[in-house]
Coordinates of C-alpha atoms and ligand atoms in Angstrom, one line a residue:
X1404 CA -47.0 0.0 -35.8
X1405 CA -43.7 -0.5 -37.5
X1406 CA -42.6 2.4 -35.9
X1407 CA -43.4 0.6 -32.5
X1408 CA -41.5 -2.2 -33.4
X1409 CA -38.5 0.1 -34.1
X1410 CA -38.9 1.8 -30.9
X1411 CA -39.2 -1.3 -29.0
X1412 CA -36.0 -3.6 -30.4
X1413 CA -34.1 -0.3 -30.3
X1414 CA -35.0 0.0 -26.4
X1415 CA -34.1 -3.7 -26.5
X1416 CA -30.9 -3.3 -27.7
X1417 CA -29.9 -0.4 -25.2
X1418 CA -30.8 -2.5 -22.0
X1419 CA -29.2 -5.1 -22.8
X1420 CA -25.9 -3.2 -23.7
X1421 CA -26.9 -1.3 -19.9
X1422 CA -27.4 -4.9 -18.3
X1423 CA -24.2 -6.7 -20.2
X1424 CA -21.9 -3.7 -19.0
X1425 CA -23.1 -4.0 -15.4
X1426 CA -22.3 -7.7 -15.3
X1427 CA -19.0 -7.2 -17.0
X1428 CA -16.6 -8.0 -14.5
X1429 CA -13.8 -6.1 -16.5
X1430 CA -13.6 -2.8 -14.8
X1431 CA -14.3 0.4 -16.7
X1432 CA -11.0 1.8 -19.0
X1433 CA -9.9 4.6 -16.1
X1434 CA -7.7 6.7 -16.6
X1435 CA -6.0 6.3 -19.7
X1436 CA -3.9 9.5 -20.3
X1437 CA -2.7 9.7 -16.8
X1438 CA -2.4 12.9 -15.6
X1439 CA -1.5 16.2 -17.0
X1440 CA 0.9 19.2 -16.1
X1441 CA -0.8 21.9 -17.9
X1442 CA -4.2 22.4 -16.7
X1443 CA -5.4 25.7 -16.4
X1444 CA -7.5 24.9 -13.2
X1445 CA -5.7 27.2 -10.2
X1446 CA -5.5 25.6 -7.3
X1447 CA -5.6 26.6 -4.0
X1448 CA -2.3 28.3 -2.7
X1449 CA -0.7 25.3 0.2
X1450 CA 2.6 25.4 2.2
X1451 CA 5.2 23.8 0.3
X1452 CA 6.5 21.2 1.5
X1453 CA 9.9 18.7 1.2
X1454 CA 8.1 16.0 0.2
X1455 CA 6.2 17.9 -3.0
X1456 CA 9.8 17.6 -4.5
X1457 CA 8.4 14.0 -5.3
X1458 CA 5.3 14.7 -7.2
X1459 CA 6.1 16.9 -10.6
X1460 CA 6.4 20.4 -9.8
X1461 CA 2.5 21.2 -11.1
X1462 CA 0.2 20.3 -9.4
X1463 CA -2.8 21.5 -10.3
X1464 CA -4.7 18.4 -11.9
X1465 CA -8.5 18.2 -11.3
X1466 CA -8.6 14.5 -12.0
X1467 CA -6.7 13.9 -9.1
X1468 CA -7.4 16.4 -6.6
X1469 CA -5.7 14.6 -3.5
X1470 CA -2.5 15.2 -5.6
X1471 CA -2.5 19.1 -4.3
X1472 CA -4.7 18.8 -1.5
X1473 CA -3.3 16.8 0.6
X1474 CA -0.3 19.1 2.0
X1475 CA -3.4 20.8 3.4
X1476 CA -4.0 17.9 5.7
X1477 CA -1.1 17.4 6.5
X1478 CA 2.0 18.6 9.0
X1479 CA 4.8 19.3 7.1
X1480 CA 7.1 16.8 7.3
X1481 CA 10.2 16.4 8.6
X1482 CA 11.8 13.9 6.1
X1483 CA 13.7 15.0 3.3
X1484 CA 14.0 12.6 0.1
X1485 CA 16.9 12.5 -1.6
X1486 CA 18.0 14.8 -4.5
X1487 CA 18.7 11.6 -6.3
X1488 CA 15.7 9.8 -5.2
X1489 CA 13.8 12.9 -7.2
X1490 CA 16.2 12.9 -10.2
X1491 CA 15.8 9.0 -10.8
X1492 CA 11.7 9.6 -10.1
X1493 CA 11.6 12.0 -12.7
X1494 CA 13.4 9.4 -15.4
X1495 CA 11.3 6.6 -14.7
X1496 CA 8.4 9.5 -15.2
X1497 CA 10.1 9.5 -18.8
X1498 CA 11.1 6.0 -19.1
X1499 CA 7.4 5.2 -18.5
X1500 CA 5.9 7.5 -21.2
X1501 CA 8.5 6.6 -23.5
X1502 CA 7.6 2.7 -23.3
X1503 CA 3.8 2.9 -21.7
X1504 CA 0.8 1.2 -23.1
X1505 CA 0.7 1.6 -27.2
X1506 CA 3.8 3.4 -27.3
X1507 CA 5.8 2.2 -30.6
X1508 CA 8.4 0.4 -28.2
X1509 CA 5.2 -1.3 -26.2
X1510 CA 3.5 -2.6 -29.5
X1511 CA 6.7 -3.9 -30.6
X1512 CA 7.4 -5.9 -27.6
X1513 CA 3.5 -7.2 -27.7
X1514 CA 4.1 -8.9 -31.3
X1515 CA 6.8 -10.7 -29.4
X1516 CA 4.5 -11.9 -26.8
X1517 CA 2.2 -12.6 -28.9
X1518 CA 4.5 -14.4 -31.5
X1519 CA 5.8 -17.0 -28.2
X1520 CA 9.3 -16.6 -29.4
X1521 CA 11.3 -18.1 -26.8
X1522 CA 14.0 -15.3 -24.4
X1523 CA 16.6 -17.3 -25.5
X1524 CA 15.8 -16.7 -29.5
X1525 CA 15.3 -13.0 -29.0
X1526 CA 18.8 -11.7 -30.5
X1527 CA 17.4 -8.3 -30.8
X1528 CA 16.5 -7.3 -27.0
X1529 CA 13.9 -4.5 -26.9
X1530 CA 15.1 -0.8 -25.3
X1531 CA 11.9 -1.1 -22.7
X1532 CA 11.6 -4.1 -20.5
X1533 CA 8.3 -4.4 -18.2
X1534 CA 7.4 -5.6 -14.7
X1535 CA 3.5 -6.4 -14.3
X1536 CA 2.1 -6.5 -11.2
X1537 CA -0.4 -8.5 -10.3
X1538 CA -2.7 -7.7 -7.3
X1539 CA -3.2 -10.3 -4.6
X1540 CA -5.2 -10.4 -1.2
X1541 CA -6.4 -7.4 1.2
X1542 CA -5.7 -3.7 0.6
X1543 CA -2.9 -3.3 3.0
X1544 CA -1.1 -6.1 1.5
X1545 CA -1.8 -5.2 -2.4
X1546 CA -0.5 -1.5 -1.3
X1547 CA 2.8 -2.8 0.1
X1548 CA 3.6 -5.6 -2.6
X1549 CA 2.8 -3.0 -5.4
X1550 CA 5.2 0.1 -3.3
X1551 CA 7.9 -3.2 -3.5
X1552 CA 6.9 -3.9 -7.4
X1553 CA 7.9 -0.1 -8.3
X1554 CA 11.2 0.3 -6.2
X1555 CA 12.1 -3.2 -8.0
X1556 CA 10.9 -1.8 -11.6
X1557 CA 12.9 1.5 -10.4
X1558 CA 16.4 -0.1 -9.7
X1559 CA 16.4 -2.7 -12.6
X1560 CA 14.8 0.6 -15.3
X1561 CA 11.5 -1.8 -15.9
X1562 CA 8.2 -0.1 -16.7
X1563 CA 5.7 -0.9 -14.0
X1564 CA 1.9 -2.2 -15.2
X1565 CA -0.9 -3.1 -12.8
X1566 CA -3.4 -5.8 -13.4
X1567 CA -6.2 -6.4 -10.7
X1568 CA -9.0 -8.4 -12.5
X1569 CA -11.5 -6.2 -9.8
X1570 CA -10.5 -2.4 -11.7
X1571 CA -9.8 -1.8 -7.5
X1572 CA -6.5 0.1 -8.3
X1573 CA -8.1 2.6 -10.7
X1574 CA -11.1 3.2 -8.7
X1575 CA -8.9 3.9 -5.3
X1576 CA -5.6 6.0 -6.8
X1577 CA -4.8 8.3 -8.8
X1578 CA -2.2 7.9 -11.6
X1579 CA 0.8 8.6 -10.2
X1580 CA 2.7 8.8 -13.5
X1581 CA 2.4 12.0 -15.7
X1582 CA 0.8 11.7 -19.4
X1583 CA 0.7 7.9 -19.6
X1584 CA -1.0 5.2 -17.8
X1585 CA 0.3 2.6 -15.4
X1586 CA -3.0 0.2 -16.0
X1587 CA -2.0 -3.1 -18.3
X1588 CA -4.3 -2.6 -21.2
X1589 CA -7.2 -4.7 -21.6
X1590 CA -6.2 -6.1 -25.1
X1591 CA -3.1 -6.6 -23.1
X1592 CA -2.3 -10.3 -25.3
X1593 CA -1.9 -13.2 -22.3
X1594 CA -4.6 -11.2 -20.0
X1595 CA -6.8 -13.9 -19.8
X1596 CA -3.8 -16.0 -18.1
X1597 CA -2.6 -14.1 -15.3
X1598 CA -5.0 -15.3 -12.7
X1599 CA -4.2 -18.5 -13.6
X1600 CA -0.2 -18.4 -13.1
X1601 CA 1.5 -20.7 -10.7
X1602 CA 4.4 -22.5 -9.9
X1603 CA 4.0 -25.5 -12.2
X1604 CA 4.2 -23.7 -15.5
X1605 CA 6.9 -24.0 -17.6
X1606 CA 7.3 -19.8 -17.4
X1607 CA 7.7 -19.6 -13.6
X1608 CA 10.8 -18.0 -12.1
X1609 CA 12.3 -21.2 -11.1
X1610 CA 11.7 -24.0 -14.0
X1611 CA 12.7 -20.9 -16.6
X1612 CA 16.1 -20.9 -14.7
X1613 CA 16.4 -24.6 -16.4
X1614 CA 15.2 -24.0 -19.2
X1615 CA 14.6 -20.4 -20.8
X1616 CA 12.4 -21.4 -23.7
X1617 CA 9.4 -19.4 -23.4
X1618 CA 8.7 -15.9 -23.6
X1619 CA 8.0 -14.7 -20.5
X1620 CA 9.1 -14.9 -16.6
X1621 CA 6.6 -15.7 -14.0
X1622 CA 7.5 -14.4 -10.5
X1623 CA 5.7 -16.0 -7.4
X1624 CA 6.9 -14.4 -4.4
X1625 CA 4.4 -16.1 -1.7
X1626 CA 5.4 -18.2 1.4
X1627 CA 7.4 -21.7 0.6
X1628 CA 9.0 -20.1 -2.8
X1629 CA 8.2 -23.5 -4.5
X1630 CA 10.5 -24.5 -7.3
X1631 CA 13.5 -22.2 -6.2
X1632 CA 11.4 -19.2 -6.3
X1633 CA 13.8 -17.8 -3.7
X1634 CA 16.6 -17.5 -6.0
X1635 CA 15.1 -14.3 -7.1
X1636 CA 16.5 -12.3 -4.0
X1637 CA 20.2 -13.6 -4.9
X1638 CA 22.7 -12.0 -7.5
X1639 CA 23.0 -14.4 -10.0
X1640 CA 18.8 -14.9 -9.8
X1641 CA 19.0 -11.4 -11.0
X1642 CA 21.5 -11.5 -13.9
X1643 CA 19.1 -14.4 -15.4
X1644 CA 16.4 -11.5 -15.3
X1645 CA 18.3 -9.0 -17.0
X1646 CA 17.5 -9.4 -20.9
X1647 CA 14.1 -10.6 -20.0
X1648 CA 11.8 -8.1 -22.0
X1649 CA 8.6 -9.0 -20.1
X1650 CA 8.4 -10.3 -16.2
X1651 CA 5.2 -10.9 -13.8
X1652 CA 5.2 -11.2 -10.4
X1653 CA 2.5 -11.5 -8.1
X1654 CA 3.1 -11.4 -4.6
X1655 CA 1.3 -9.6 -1.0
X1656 CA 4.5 -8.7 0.9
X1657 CA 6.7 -6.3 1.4
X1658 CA 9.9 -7.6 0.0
X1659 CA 12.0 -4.6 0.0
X1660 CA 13.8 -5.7 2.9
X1661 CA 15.5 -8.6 0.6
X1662 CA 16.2 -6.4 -2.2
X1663 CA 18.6 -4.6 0.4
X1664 CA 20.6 -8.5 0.5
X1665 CA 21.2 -8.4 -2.9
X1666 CA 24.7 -7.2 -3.3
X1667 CA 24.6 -5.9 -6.9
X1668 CA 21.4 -3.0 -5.8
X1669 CA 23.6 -2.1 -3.0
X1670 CA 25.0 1.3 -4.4
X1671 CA 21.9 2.3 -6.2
X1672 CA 19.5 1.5 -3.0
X1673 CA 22.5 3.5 -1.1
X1674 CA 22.0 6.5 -3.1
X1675 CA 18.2 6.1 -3.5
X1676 CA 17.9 6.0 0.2
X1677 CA 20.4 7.5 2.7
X1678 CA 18.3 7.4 5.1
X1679 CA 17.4 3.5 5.1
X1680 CA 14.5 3.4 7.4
X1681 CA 11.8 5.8 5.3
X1682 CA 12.2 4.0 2.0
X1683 CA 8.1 3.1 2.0
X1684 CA 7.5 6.7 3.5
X1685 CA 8.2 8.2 0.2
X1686 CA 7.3 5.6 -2.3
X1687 CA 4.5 5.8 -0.6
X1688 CA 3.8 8.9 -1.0
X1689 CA 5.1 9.4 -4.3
X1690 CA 3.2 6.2 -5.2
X1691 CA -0.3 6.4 -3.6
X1692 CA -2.8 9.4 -3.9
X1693 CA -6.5 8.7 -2.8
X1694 CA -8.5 8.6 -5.9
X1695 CA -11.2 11.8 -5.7
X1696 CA -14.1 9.5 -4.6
X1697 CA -11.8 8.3 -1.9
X1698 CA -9.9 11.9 -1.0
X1699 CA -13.9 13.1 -0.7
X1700 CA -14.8 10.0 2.0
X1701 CA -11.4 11.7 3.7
X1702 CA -11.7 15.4 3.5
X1703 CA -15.5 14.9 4.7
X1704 CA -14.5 13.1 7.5
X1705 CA -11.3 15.2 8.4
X1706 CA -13.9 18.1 8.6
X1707 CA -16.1 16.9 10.4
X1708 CA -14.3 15.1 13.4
X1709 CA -10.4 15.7 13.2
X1710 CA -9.9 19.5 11.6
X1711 CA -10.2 21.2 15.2
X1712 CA -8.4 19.2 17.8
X1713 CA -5.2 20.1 19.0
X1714 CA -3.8 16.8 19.0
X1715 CA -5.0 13.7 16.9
X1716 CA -4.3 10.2 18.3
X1717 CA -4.7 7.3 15.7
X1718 CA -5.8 3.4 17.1
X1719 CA -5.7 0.6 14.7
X1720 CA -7.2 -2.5 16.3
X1721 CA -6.8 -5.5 13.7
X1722 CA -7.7 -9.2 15.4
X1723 CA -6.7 -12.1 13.3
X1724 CA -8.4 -14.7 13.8
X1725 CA -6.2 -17.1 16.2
X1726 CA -5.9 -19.4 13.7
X1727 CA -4.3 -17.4 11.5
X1728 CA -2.1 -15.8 14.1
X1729 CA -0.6 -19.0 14.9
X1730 CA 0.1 -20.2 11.6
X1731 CA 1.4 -17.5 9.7
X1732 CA 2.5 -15.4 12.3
X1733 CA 3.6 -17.5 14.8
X1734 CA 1.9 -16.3 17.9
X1735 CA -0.2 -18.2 20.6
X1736 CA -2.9 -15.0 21.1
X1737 CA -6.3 -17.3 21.5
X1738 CA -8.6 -14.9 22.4
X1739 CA -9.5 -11.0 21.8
X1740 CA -11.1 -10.8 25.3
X1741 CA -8.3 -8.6 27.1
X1742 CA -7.5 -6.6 23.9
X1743 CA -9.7 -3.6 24.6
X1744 CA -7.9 -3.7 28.2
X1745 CA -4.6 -4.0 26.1
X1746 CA -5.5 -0.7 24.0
X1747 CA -6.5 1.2 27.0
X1748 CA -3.4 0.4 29.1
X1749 CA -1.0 1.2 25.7
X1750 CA -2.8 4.3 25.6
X1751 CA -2.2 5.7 29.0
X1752 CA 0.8 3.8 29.8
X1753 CA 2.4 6.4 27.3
X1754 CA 0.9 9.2 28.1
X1755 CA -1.2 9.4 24.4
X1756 CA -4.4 10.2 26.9
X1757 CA -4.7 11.4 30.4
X1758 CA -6.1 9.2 33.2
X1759 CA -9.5 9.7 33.9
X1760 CA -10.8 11.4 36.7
X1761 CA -12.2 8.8 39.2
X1762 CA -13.6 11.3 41.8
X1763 CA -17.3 11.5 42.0
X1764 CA -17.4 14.9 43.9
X1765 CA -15.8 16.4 41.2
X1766 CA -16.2 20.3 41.0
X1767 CA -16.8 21.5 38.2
X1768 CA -13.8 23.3 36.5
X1769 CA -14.0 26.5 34.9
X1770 CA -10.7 26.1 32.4
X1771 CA -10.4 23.3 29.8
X1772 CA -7.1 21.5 28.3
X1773 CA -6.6 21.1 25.3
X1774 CA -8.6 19.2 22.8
X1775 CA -7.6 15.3 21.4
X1776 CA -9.1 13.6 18.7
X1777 CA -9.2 9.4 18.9
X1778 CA -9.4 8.3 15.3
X1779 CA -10.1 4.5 15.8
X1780 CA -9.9 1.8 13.2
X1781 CA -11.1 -2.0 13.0
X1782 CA -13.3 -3.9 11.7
X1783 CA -15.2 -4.1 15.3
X1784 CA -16.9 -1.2 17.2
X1785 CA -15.9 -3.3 20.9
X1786 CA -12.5 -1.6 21.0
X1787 CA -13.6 1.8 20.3
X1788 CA -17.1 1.3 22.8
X1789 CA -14.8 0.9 25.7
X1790 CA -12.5 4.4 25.0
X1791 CA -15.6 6.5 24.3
X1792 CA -17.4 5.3 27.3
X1793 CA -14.6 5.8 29.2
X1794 CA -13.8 9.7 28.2
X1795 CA -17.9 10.0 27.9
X1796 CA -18.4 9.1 31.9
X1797 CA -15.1 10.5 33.3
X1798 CA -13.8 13.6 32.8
X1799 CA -9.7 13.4 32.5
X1800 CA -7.5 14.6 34.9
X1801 CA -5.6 17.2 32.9
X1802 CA -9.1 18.1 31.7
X1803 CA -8.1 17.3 28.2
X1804 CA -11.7 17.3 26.4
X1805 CA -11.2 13.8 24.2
X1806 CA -13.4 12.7 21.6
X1807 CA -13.3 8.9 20.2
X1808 CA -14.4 8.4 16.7
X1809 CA -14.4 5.4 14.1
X1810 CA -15.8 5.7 10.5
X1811 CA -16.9 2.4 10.4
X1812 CA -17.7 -0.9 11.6
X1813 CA -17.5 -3.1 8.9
X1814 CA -17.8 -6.5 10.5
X1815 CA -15.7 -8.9 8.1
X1816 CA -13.2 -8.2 4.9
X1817 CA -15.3 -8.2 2.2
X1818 CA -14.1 -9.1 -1.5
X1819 CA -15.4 -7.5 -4.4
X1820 CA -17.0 -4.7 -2.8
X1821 CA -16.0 -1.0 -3.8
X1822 CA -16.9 1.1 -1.0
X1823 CA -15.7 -1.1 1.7
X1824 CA -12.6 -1.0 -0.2
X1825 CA -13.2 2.9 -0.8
X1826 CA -13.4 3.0 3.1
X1827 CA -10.3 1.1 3.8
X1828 CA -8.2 3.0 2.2
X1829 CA -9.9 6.1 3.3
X1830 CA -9.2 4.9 7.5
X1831 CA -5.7 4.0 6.2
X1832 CA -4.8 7.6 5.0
X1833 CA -7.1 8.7 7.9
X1834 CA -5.1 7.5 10.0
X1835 CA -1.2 8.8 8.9
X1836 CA -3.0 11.9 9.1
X1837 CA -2.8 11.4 12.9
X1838 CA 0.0 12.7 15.4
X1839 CA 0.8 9.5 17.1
X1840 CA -0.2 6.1 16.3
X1841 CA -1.0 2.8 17.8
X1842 CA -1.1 0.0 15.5
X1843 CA -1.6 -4.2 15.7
X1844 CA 1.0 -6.1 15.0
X1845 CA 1.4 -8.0 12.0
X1846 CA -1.6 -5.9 10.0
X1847 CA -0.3 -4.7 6.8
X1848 CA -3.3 -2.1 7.0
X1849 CA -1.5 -0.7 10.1
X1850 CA 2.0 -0.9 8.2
X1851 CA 0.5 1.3 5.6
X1852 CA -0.6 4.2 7.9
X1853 CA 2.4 4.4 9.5
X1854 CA 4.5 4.8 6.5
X1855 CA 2.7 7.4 4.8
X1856 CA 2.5 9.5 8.5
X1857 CA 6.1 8.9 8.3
X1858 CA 5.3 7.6 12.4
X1859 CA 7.0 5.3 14.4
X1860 CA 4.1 3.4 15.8
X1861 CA 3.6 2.1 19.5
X1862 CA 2.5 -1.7 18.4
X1863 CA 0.3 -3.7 20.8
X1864 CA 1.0 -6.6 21.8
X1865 CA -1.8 -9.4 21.6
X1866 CA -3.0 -10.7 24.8
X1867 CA -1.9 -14.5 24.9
X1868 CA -5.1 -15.8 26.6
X1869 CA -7.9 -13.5 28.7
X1870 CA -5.1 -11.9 30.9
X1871 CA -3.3 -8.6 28.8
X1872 CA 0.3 -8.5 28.1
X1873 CA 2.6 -6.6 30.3
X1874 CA 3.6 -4.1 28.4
X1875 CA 0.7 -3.1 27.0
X1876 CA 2.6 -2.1 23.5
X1877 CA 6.3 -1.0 22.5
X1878 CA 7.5 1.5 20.2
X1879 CA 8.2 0.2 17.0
X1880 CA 12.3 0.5 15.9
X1881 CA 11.3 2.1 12.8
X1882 CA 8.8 3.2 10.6
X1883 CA 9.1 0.3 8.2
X1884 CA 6.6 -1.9 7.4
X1885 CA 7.9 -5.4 8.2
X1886 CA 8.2 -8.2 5.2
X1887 CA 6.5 -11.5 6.7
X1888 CA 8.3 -14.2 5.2
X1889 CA 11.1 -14.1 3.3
X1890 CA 13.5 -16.6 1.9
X1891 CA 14.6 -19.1 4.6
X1892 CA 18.4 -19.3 3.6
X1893 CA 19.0 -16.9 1.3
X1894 CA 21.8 -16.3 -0.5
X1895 CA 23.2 -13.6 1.8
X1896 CA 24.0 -15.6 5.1
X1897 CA 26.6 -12.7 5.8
X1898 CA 23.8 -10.5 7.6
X1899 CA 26.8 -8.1 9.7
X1900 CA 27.5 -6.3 6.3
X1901 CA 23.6 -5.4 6.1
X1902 CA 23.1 -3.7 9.9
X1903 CA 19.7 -1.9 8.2
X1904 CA 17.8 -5.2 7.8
X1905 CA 17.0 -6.2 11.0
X1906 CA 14.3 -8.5 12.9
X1907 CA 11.0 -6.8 13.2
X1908 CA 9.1 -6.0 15.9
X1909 CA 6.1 -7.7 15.3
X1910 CA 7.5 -11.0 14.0
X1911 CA 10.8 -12.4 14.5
X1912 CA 11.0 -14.2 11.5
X1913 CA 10.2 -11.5 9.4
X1914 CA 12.6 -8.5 7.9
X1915 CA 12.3 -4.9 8.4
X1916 CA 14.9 -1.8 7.4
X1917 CA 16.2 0.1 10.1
X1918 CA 18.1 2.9 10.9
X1919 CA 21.2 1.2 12.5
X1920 CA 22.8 4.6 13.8
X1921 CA 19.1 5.8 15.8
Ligands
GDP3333 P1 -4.2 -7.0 7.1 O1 -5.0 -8.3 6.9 O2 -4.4 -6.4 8.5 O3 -2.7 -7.3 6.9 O4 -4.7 -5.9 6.1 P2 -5.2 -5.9 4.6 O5 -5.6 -4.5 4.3 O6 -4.3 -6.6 3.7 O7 -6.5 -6.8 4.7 C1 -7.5 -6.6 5.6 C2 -8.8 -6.0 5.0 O8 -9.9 -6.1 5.9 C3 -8.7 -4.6 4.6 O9 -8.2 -4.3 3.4 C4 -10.2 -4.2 4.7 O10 -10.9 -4.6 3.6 C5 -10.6 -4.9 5.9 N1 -10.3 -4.2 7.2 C6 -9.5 -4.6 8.2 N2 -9.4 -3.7 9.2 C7 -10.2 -2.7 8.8 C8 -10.6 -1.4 9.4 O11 -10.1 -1.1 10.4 N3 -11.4 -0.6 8.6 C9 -11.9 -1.0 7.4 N4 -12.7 -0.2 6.8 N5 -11.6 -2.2 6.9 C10 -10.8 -3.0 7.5

């Protein structure tokens, strides 16, 4: 009987641990060590490529297996990063295990934290200063504000740690940085806080640059840039940052484009990036390497639908609700009625797909063109319905043999939910696995694919009412994903002296870099 007892409070005890730790919303620790150059595991033998140069030279890590997969998937690419792009890649590598979580340098900085003595009291500034991220709004968006977060921690020698309350970030990449973690820990001392961090508090950006008494700086770089938030992207905003040991930012742009303004990065971002127009092309994919739940979702799917086609066309079709189109983007498209009409006419009007064959007493011909793959993504199967259809009830009249796929149909963005999240990124790198793209404007999802296929994307343009636009879509001026709002009258009015941030194509408002000799 007492035995019984035992039995039962000790089954007690172990369901309720099970139940607690599946409530937990804290994600699971992932990924501590970061990865490691010296396992023994062989991988497969791939084609080298320019753009290995980035990742450290082994690459044979079974906890990340995208890491030396993915030049398997991919066409070697025709961009070449910089020799000192890779040299300063490969210090940060050691910066960042030098000063990473619980490193002496790290703990020591924490007691300050913790202690709350003020920046301006701190006579003895610590040898590793940090930049923490924190994660904000869709995928797309969290991908391109965290790809600006590290080129910032790069230039100004920061060590970069992510916080996402969700544990998204661990379950959907890999750690890019050898032996050492890029997660903030979760003993991390003001964790509890960062959700919480706006404008008002004495810590933000702007209120610290009147009065420096606290311990921290808060960066909010979001639309507005309440309480001179915008004085971040000029010179002097930066010289206040300097002997800060500890900065947060949160943020869901691309604001690279306005760290180009500022005069004093000129010369490093020069050398960084000759070639100005492929600076998230390599962060990118330096950065961002599908985690191995994700690279399985995008091998399986490669396999199955895109591995044998001759040509692969990729179609992202992102509607924003009109609403938000006219608000943030400052376009008067009101309904997504001519939009499949729109994709269609993009599509031929550039010769991505042949014409179909209208002829009903078609003989039947003996030799076949070539095969083309349609990889098709959005939230909606309408767009897609209408090009398989097509291709399924005509044959072309180059007798191309085209197949239209889409991996899913997931209705709405949904929050808190790991395999839609899983699935997004999976279509994203799906889709820069592609020859030639189409993507919507203004979609950060589409910005993404594009700069890891290194593709200069056709981008539709949204039908205003039920009639399409004429064109269809243009060719995008670069590769660059575009950054949607930055500072209204910043500190750089001189703009001639900076002829590779330009206008984008998708928003004229917004900032995007260029390659002013192409
Ligand atoms: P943006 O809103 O287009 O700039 O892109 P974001 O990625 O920031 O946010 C949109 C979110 O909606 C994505 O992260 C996905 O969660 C979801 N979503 C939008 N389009 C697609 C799609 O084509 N496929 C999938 N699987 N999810 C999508």
């Amino acid at each position: 009987m007492m035995n019984l007892g035992r039995v039962f409070i000790l089954c007690f005890i172990i369901c309720l641990i099970l139940i607690t730790s599946q409530l937990s919303t804290e994600p699971k620790l992932c990924g501590f060590i970061g990865y490691k150059n010296d396992d023994p595991f062989s991988p497969p033998t791939v084609k080298k490529d320019g753009l290995q140069e980035l990742q450290t030279i082994k690459h044979n890590d079974r906890s990340c297996i995208s890491r030396y997969e993915s030049p398997m998937y991919r066409k070697q690419s025709i961009h070449k990063p910089s020799s000192y792009l890779i040299s300063r890649l490969r210090q940060y590598e050691a910066l960042h295990k030098r000063c990473g979580p619980y490193t002496e340098s790290y703990n020591r900085t924490i007691k300050k934290l913790e202690s709350g003595q003020s920046i301006d009291d701190d006579h003895e500034p610590s040898d590793c200063k940090y930049l923490v991220r924190i994660a904000s709004d869709g995928l797309g968006n969290r991908i391109l504000s965290l790809a600006s977060a590290f080129l910032y921690a790069l230039i100004t020698n920061r060590v970069l740690l992510v916080y996402d309350n969700k544990g998204d970030t661990c379950d959907l990449f890999c750690e890019p940085f050898p032996e050492t973690t890029w997660f903030l820990p979760y003993d991390f001392p003001i964790r509890n806080r960062l959700q919480r961090l706006n404008t008002n508090i004495p810590e933000h950006y702007g209120n610290m640059l009147k009065n420096s008494s606290s311990s921290f700086v808060y960066l909010h770089l979001f639309h507005g840039y309440q309480n001179n938030g915008r004085h971040f992207f000029c010179d002097q905003g930066q010289n206040f940052l300097q002997n800060v040991t500890w900065v947060f930012v949160r943020s869901h742009f691309y604001y690279i484009p306005s760290l180009f303004l500022i005069e004093s990065f000129d010369q490093e971002l020069a050398n960084l990036f000759p070639e100005k127009d492929k600076v998230f092309h390599f962060i990118s994919r330096y950065l961002f390497l599908p985690s191995n739940p994700v690279w399985d979702l995008i091998t399986r799917y490669y396999q199955a639908y895109l591995a044998k086609s001759d040509e692969k066309i990729g179609v992202q079709v992102r509607v924003f609700d009109p609403d938000i189109a006219s608000r943030y983007y400052n376009a008067k498209f009101t309904s997504d009625q001519a939009v499949p009409d729109t994709v269609v006419t993009c599509l031929l009007d550039n010769n991505l797909l042949p014409k179909i064959d209208t002829n009903e007493s078609l003989t039947i011909l003996k030799e076949k063109g070539k095969s083309i793959a349609v990889l098709m993504t959005s939230l909606s199967p309408r767009y897609f319905q209408k090009i398989r259809d097509m291709y399924w009830e005509h044959s072309s009249v180059t007798r191309d043999v085209i197949g239209v796929f889409q991996a899913s149909f997931e209705g709405n963005q949904n929050f808190n939910d790991k395999m839609h999240d899983r699935k997004a990124w999976a279509e994203m790198y799906l889709l820069s696995l592609t020859d030639k793209l189409i993507t919507s404007p203004w979609s950060t999802f589409g910005y993404v694919a594009q700069g890891l296929a290194g593709l200069r994307p056709y981008i539709l343009h949204m039908p205003n009412n039920v009639t399409m636009s004429n064109p269809a879509c243009t060719r995008a001026v670069s590769m660059e994903p575009c950054f949607h709002s930055p500072p209204i009258g910043g500190c750089n009015k001189d703009r001639s002296k900076f002829p590779h941030v330009s206008q984008c194509d998708d928003l004229k408002t917004g900032l995007k870099l260029v390659d002013p000799n192409a």
